[in-house]
CSV table of C-alpha atoms in Angstrom, one decimal:
chain,number,residue,atom,x,y,z
A,344,UNK,CA,0.0,0.0,0.0
A,345,UNK,CA,1.2,3.5,-0.6
A,346,UNK,CA,0.7,6.6,1.5
A,347,UNK,CA,-2.2,7.7,-0.7
A,348,UNK,CA,-4.1,4.6,0.4
A,349,UNK,CA,-4.1,5.9,4.0
A,350,UNK,CA,-6.0,9.2,3.9
A,351,UNK,CA,-6.0,9.5,7.7
A,352,UNK,CA,-2.2,9.7,7.7
A,353,UNK,CA,-1.3,11.1,4.3
A,354,UNK,CA,-3.6,14.1,4.5
A,355,UNK,CA,-2.2,15.2,7.8
A,356,UNK,CA,1.5,15.0,7.6
A,357,UNK,CA,3.3,13.6,10.7
A,358,UNK,CA,5.9,16.4,10.9
A,359,UNK,CA,5.8,19.5,8.9
A,360,UNK,CA,6.1,18.4,5.3
A,361,UNK,CA,7.6,14.9,6.1
A,362,UNK,CA,5.5,11.9,5.6
A,363,UNK,CA,5.9,8.5,7.0
A,364,UNK,CA,6.9,5.7,4.5
A,365,UNK,CA,4.1,3.3,3.5
A,366,UNK,CA,5.5,0.5,5.7
A,367,UNK,CA,5.1,2.8,8.7
A,368,UNK,CA,1.6,3.8,7.9
A,369,UNK,CA,0.7,0.2,7.3
A,370,UNK,CA,2.1,-0.7,10.6
A,371,UNK,CA,0.3,2.1,12.4
A,372,UNK,CA,-3.1,1.5,10.8
A,373,UNK,CA,-3.1,-2.2,10.2
A,374,UNK,CA,-0.6,-3.6,12.8
A,375,UNK,CA,1.8,-6.4,12.1
A,376,UNK,CA,0.1,-8.3,9.4
A,377,UNK,CA,3.1,-10.1,8.1
A,378,UNK,CA,4.5,-11.3,11.4
A,379,UNK,CA,7.7,-9.3,11.0
A,380,UNK,CA,7.7,-8.2,14.6
A,381,UNK,CA,6.5,-11.6,16.0
A,382,UNK,CA,9.8,-13.4,15.9
A,383,UNK,CA,10.4,-15.7,18.8
A,384,UNK,CA,8.7,-18.4,20.7
A,385,UNK,CA,5.7,-16.3,21.8
A,386,UNK,CA,4.0,-16.3,18.5
A,387,UNK,CA,3.7,-18.3,15.2
A,388,UNK,CA,2.4,-17.7,11.7
A,389,UNK,CA,-0.9,-19.4,10.9
A,390,UNK,CA,-1.2,-22.2,8.3
A,391,UNK,CA,-1.9,-19.5,5.6
A,392,UNK,CA,1.6,-18.0,6.4
A,393,UNK,CA,0.0,-14.6,6.5
A,394,UNK,CA,-1.5,-14.0,10.0
A,395,UNK,CA,0.2,-13.9,13.3
A,396,UNK,CA,-1.1,-16.2,16.0
A,397,UNK,CA,0.0,-15.1,19.5
A,398,UNK,CA,0.6,-17.9,22.0
A,399,UNK,CA,-1.6,-18.1,25.0
A,400,UNK,CA,0.8,-16.4,27.4
A,401,UNK,CA,0.4,-12.6,28.1
A,402,UNK,CA,4.1,-12.0,28.1
A,403,UNK,CA,4.4,-13.0,24.5
A,404,UNK,CA,1.7,-10.7,23.3
A,405,UNK,CA,3.2,-7.9,25.3
A,406,UNK,CA,6.6,-8.4,23.7
A,407,UNK,CA,5.0,-8.5,20.2
A,408,UNK,CA,3.1,-5.3,21.0
A,409,UNK,CA,6.2,-3.6,22.3
A,410,UNK,CA,8.2,-4.5,19.2
A,411,UNK,CA,5.4,-2.8,17.1
A,412,UNK,CA,5.3,0.2,19.3
A,413,UNK,CA,9.1,0.6,19.2
A,414,UNK,CA,9.1,0.3,15.4
A,415,UNK,CA,6.4,3.0,15.1
A,416,UNK,CA,8.3,5.2,17.4
A,417,UNK,CA,11.5,4.8,15.3
A,418,UNK,CA,9.5,5.7,12.2
A,419,UNK,CA,8.1,8.9,13.8
A,420,UNK,CA,11.5,9.8,15.2
A,421,UNK,CA,13.2,9.3,11.8
A,422,UNK,CA,10.6,11.5,10.2
A,423,UNK,CA,11.4,14.2,12.7
A,424,UNK,CA,8.2,13.8,14.7
A,425,UNK,CA,7.5,14.5,18.3
A,426,UNK,CA,6.5,12.5,21.3
A,427,UNK,CA,3.0,14.3,21.1
A,428,UNK,CA,2.6,13.1,17.5
A,429,UNK,CA,3.6,9.5,18.6
A,430,UNK,CA,1.2,9.6,21.4
A,431,UNK,CA,-1.6,10.7,19.2
A,432,UNK,CA,-0.8,7.9,16.7
A,433,UNK,CA,-0.6,5.2,19.4
A,434,UNK,CA,-3.7,6.2,21.4
A,435,UNK,CA,-5.9,6.7,18.3
A,436,UNK,CA,-8.7,4.1,18.7
A,437,UNK,CA,-8.7,3.1,15.0
A,438,UNK,CA,-5.0,2.5,14.7
A,439,UNK,CA,-4.2,-1.2,15.2
A,440,UNK,CA,-0.5,-0.5,15.7
A,441,UNK,CA,-1.4,1.3,19.0
A,442,UNK,CA,-3.3,-1.6,20.5
A,443,UNK,CA,-0.5,-2.5,23.0
A,444,UNK,CA,-0.4,1.1,24.3
A,445,UNK,CA,-4.2,1.3,24.6
A,446,UNK,CA,-4.3,-2.0,26.5
A,447,UNK,CA,-1.7,-0.5,28.9
A,448,UNK,CA,-4.0,2.6,29.3
A,449,UNK,CA,-7.1,0.3,30.0
A,450,UNK,CA,-5.3,-2.1,32.3
A,451,UNK,CA,-3.0,0.3,34.2
A,452,UNK,CA,-4.3,3.8,33.5
A,453,UNK,CA,-3.6,6.7,31.2
A,454,UNK,CA,-0.5,7.9,33.3
A,455,UNK,CA,1.2,4.5,33.0
A,456,UNK,CA,0.5,4.4,29.2
A,457,UNK,CA,2.0,7.9,28.8
A,458,UNK,CA,5.1,6.9,30.8
A,459,UNK,CA,5.5,3.9,28.6
A,460,UNK,CA,5.3,6.1,25.5
A,461,UNK,CA,7.9,8.4,27.0
A,462,UNK,CA,10.3,5.4,27.6
A,463,UNK,CA,9.8,4.0,24.1
A,464,UNK,CA,10.2,7.5,22.6
A,465,UNK,CA,13.5,8.1,24.5
A,466,UNK,CA,14.8,4.7,23.3
A,467,UNK,CA,13.7,5.4,19.7
A,468,UNK,CA,15.2,8.9,19.6
A,469,UNK,CA,18.5,7.5,21.0
A,470,UNK,CA,18.5,4.7,18.4
A,471,UNK,CA,17.8,7.0,15.5
A,472,UNK,CA,20.4,9.6,16.6
A,473,UNK,CA,23.1,6.9,16.4
A,474,UNK,CA,22.2,5.6,12.9
A,475,UNK,CA,24.0,6.7,9.8
A,476,UNK,CA,22.0,8.2,6.9
A,477,UNK,CA,23.1,6.8,3.6
A,478,UNK,CA,22.7,9.1,0.7
A,479,UNK,CA,24.0,6.8,-2.1
A,480,UNK,CA,24.8,3.2,-3.0
A,481,UNK,CA,28.6,4.1,-2.7
A,482,UNK,CA,27.9,5.1,1.0
A,483,UNK,CA,26.3,1.7,1.6
A,484,UNK,CA,29.3,0.0,0.0
A,485,UNK,CA,31.7,1.9,2.3
A,486,UNK,CA,29.7,1.1,5.4
A,487,UNK,CA,29.7,-2.6,4.4
A,488,UNK,CA,33.4,-2.6,3.8
A,489,UNK,CA,34.0,-1.1,7.3
A,490,UNK,CA,31.7,-3.7,8.8
A,491,UNK,CA,33.4,-6.5,7.0
A,492,UNK,CA,36.8,-5.3,8.3
A,493,UNK,CA,35.5,-5.3,11.9
A,494,UNK,CA,34.0,-8.8,11.4
A,495,UNK,CA,37.2,-10.2,9.8
A,496,UNK,CA,39.4,-8.8,12.6
A,497,UNK,CA,37.2,-10.2,15.5
A,498,UNK,CA,38.2,-13.5,16.9
A,499,UNK,CA,35.7,-16.2,16.2
A,500,UNK,CA,36.6,-19.1,18.5
A,501,UNK,CA,35.2,-22.6,18.4
A,502,UNK,CA,32.7,-24.2,16.0
A,503,UNK,CA,30.0,-21.8,17.0
A,504,UNK,CA,32.2,-18.8,16.3
A,505,UNK,CA,33.1,-20.2,12.9
A,506,UNK,CA,29.5,-20.8,12.1
A,507,UNK,CA,28.6,-17.3,13.2
A,508,UNK,CA,31.3,-15.9,11.0
A,509,UNK,CA,30.0,-17.8,8.0
A,510,UNK,CA,26.5,-16.6,8.6
A,511,UNK,CA,27.7,-12.9,8.9
A,512,UNK,CA,29.7,-13.3,5.7
A,513,UNK,CA,26.6,-14.6,3.9
A,514,UNK,CA,24.5,-11.7,5.1
A,515,UNK,CA,27.2,-9.2,4.1
A,516,UNK,CA,27.3,-10.6,0.7
A,517,UNK,CA,23.6,-10.3,0.3
A,518,UNK,CA,23.7,-6.8,1.5
A,519,UNK,CA,26.6,-6.0,-0.9
A,520,UNK,CA,24.7,-7.5,-3.8
A,521,UNK,CA,21.7,-5.3,-2.9
A,522,UNK,CA,23.8,-2.2,-2.2
A,523,UNK,CA,22.5,-1.5,1.3
A,524,UNK,CA,23.6,-2.4,4.8
A,525,UNK,CA,20.3,-3.6,6.3
A,526,UNK,CA,16.8,-4.6,5.2
A,527,UNK,CA,14.3,-1.6,5.2
A,528,UNK,CA,12.2,-1.4,8.3
């Protein structure tokens, strides 16, 4: 889906003239339909491989909800948004991506939910401030080369270490072939 398919978010920009990418608007409005944030033992994909089925424990659902909330916060921070804009997005009753935050508000009160949003915002802002913005494919190649140098000079002891090194090399090769250091979020 493109931003134009989400009139609720595309008509009112998140920050000034900046718009969130379509992946962010999908996550906010529809939630984690692909199961991207549901990795781990607390959830599984259904037999149709399209829907996430949380396991019965409450902790697993909370971890999944937190990952979605953190991803949304990173998108808003990357777009230059504010904590107030994040709060509006997460507490909006029609936004599936804010379900976790709204459940905290219902279960533990509005103050607790706002404290949670503040903690997530602080973490997202810190994470975004330490990332490198790449402006070209050449920048990506340079970052990948530096990362490869660090990986190659790190001691990888034992069978597990050698296996980890092979996996990292394979990931680096994929990223180099694609011309970017990480998969888009």
